[in-house]
Coordinates of C-alpha atoms in Angstrom, one line a residue:
M1 CA -36.2 11.0 -156.0
V2 CA -34.2 8.0 -156.7
I3 CA -30.7 10.2 -157.4
Y4 CA -32.0 11.6 -153.8
A5 CA -32.1 8.3 -152.3
T6 CA -28.9 6.9 -154.1
I7 CA -26.7 9.6 -152.0
F8 CA -27.5 7.8 -148.8
I9 CA -27.4 4.7 -149.6
Q10 CA -25.1 4.3 -152.9
D11 CA -26.8 1.5 -154.3
M12 CA -29.3 2.2 -157.4
Q13 CA -31.2 -1.0 -156.8
I14 CA -31.7 -0.4 -153.0
A15 CA -32.6 3.1 -153.6
E16 CA -35.0 2.2 -156.1
D17 CA -36.8 -0.2 -153.7
L18 CA -36.8 2.2 -151.1
I19 CA -38.7 4.6 -153.0
Q20 CA -40.8 2.2 -154.6
D21 CA -42.0 1.2 -150.9
L22 CA -42.3 4.8 -150.1
F23 CA -44.8 5.0 -152.6
V24 CA -46.7 2.6 -151.8
E25 CA -46.7 3.1 -148.5
L26 CA -47.9 6.6 -149.1
W27 CA -50.3 5.0 -151.6
Y28 CA -51.8 3.0 -149.0
K29 CA -52.2 5.5 -146.0
K30 CA -53.8 7.7 -148.4
V31 CA -51.6 10.6 -147.6
F32 CA -52.1 12.3 -151.6
R33 CA -55.8 12.7 -150.7
R34 CA -54.7 15.0 -147.9
T35 CA -53.8 18.7 -148.5
I36 CA -49.9 19.1 -148.4
N37 CA -48.5 22.5 -148.0
N38 CA -45.6 21.4 -150.4
P39 CA -45.6 18.1 -151.9
K40 CA -42.2 18.4 -152.9
V41 CA -40.5 18.9 -149.7
Y42 CA -42.9 16.3 -148.3
L43 CA -42.0 13.6 -150.9
F44 CA -38.1 14.5 -150.5
T45 CA -38.4 14.4 -146.5
S46 CA -39.9 11.0 -146.5
A47 CA -37.4 9.7 -149.1
K48 CA -34.6 11.0 -146.6
N49 CA -36.2 9.7 -143.4
K50 CA -36.6 5.8 -145.4
C51 CA -33.1 6.2 -146.2
L52 CA -32.0 7.0 -142.9
M53 CA -34.2 3.9 -141.5
Y54 CA -32.6 1.5 -144.0
L55 CA -28.9 2.9 -142.9
R56 CA -30.0 2.4 -139.2
K57 CA -31.3 -0.8 -139.6
K58 CA -28.8 -2.1 -141.8
R59 CA -25.0 -3.0 -140.6
P60 CA -22.3 -1.2 -142.3
E61 CA -20.9 -3.6 -145.4
Y62 CA -17.7 -2.0 -144.4
L63 CA -16.1 0.8 -141.9
Q64 CA -13.4 2.8 -143.2
F65 CA -11.4 2.1 -139.9
D66 CA -8.3 3.2 -141.0
D67 CA -9.5 6.1 -141.7
L68 CA -11.8 6.5 -138.1
F69 CA -8.6 5.3 -136.4
D70 CA -6.0 8.2 -138.0
E71 CA -8.5 10.6 -136.5
L72 CA -8.9 9.0 -133.3
Q73 CA -5.6 8.7 -132.4
V74 CA -5.6 6.0 -129.9
N75 CA -4.0 2.9 -128.7
L76 CA -5.9 0.0 -128.6
P77 CA -5.4 -3.1 -126.8
E78 CA -3.8 -6.0 -128.6
I79 CA -7.3 -8.0 -129.5
D80 CA -8.5 -9.0 -133.0
E81 CA -9.7 -6.8 -135.3
E82 CA -13.3 -8.3 -135.2
R83 CA -13.3 -7.3 -131.5
V84 CA -12.2 -4.1 -132.0
I85 CA -15.0 -3.2 -134.9
F86 CA -17.4 -4.8 -132.3
F87 CA -16.8 -2.0 -129.9
V88 CA -16.5 1.0 -132.3
E89 CA -19.9 0.1 -133.6
K90 CA -21.3 -0.7 -130.3
I91 CA -20.2 2.7 -129.2
I92 CA -21.3 4.5 -132.2
D93 CA -24.9 2.6 -131.5
E94 CA -24.8 4.4 -128.5
L95 CA -23.9 8.2 -129.4
P96 CA -27.2 10.3 -129.9
D97 CA -29.2 9.7 -133.2
K98 CA -28.4 12.8 -135.1
R99 CA -24.3 11.9 -134.5
A100 CA -24.7 8.7 -135.3
V101 CA -26.3 9.2 -138.6
I102 CA -23.5 12.0 -139.3
I103 CA -20.4 9.5 -138.6
K104 CA -21.9 6.5 -140.0
L105 CA -22.4 8.7 -143.6
H106 CA -18.8 10.1 -143.0
F107 CA -17.1 6.6 -142.3
Y108 CA -19.4 4.1 -143.5
K109 CA -20.4 5.6 -146.7
G110 CA -17.5 7.8 -147.2
L111 CA -19.1 11.0 -147.6
K112 CA -17.6 14.3 -147.5
Y113 CA -18.7 17.3 -144.7
R114 CA -20.6 19.2 -147.3
E115 CA -22.4 16.4 -148.7
I116 CA -23.4 15.3 -145.3
A117 CA -24.9 18.7 -144.5
D118 CA -26.6 18.8 -148.1
V119 CA -28.6 15.5 -147.6
L120 CA -29.6 15.8 -144.1
G121 CA -30.4 19.6 -144.9
I122 CA -28.1 20.9 -141.8
S123 CA -25.4 23.4 -141.9
L124 CA -21.5 22.5 -142.5
N125 CA -20.7 23.6 -139.1
T126 CA -23.2 21.7 -137.1
V127 CA -21.4 18.3 -139.6
K128 CA -18.1 19.2 -138.2
T129 CA -19.1 20.0 -134.7
Q130 CA -21.1 16.8 -134.7
I131 CA -18.1 14.5 -136.1
R132 CA -15.6 16.3 -133.3
K133 CA -18.2 15.6 -130.4
A134 CA -18.5 11.6 -132.0
L135 CA -14.8 11.4 -132.2
H136 CA -14.1 13.1 -128.7
Q137 CA -16.5 10.4 -127.4
L138 CA -15.1 7.3 -129.4
R139 CA -11.7 8.5 -128.3
E140 CA -12.9 8.3 -124.5
K141 CA -14.4 5.1 -124.6
L142 CA -11.9 3.3 -127.0
N143 CA -8.7 4.7 -124.0
K144 CA -11.1 3.1 -121.4
L145 CA -11.1 -0.6 -122.6
P146 CA -8.8 -2.6 -120.7
N147 CA -6.1 -4.2 -122.1
N148 CA -6.9 -7.8 -121.5
I149 CA -10.6 -7.7 -123.3

């Protein structure tokens, strides 16, 4: 389970802590006393959700802006890099949840499309579509930024 969580978090210590917290939560909720049709699926889904909640709450340590801006191909106003980062993060946070998670896994954590599909349990085409739509939304909003911000 920790290895699975590490795919999301990419930090073994944090992944271990999250999985330990998950088992403590499950123990206090007395989940193990209930009948669960497929315990393995239940545990891995719970781990995935725990990791995604962590990623949503945690501000990214880095964002591969060069890669993102290469993809976007937009002309940004001449402002300092921190303001650009602020606007991009704000736009990403306004994306639909699923789309935001996919774009963050790709550009914040550097996961490949196939890895994202495997981690989230969705098709490769869904990942491609969601990233394409996210980039389109980012491009539109960034192009609308005034030059004097």
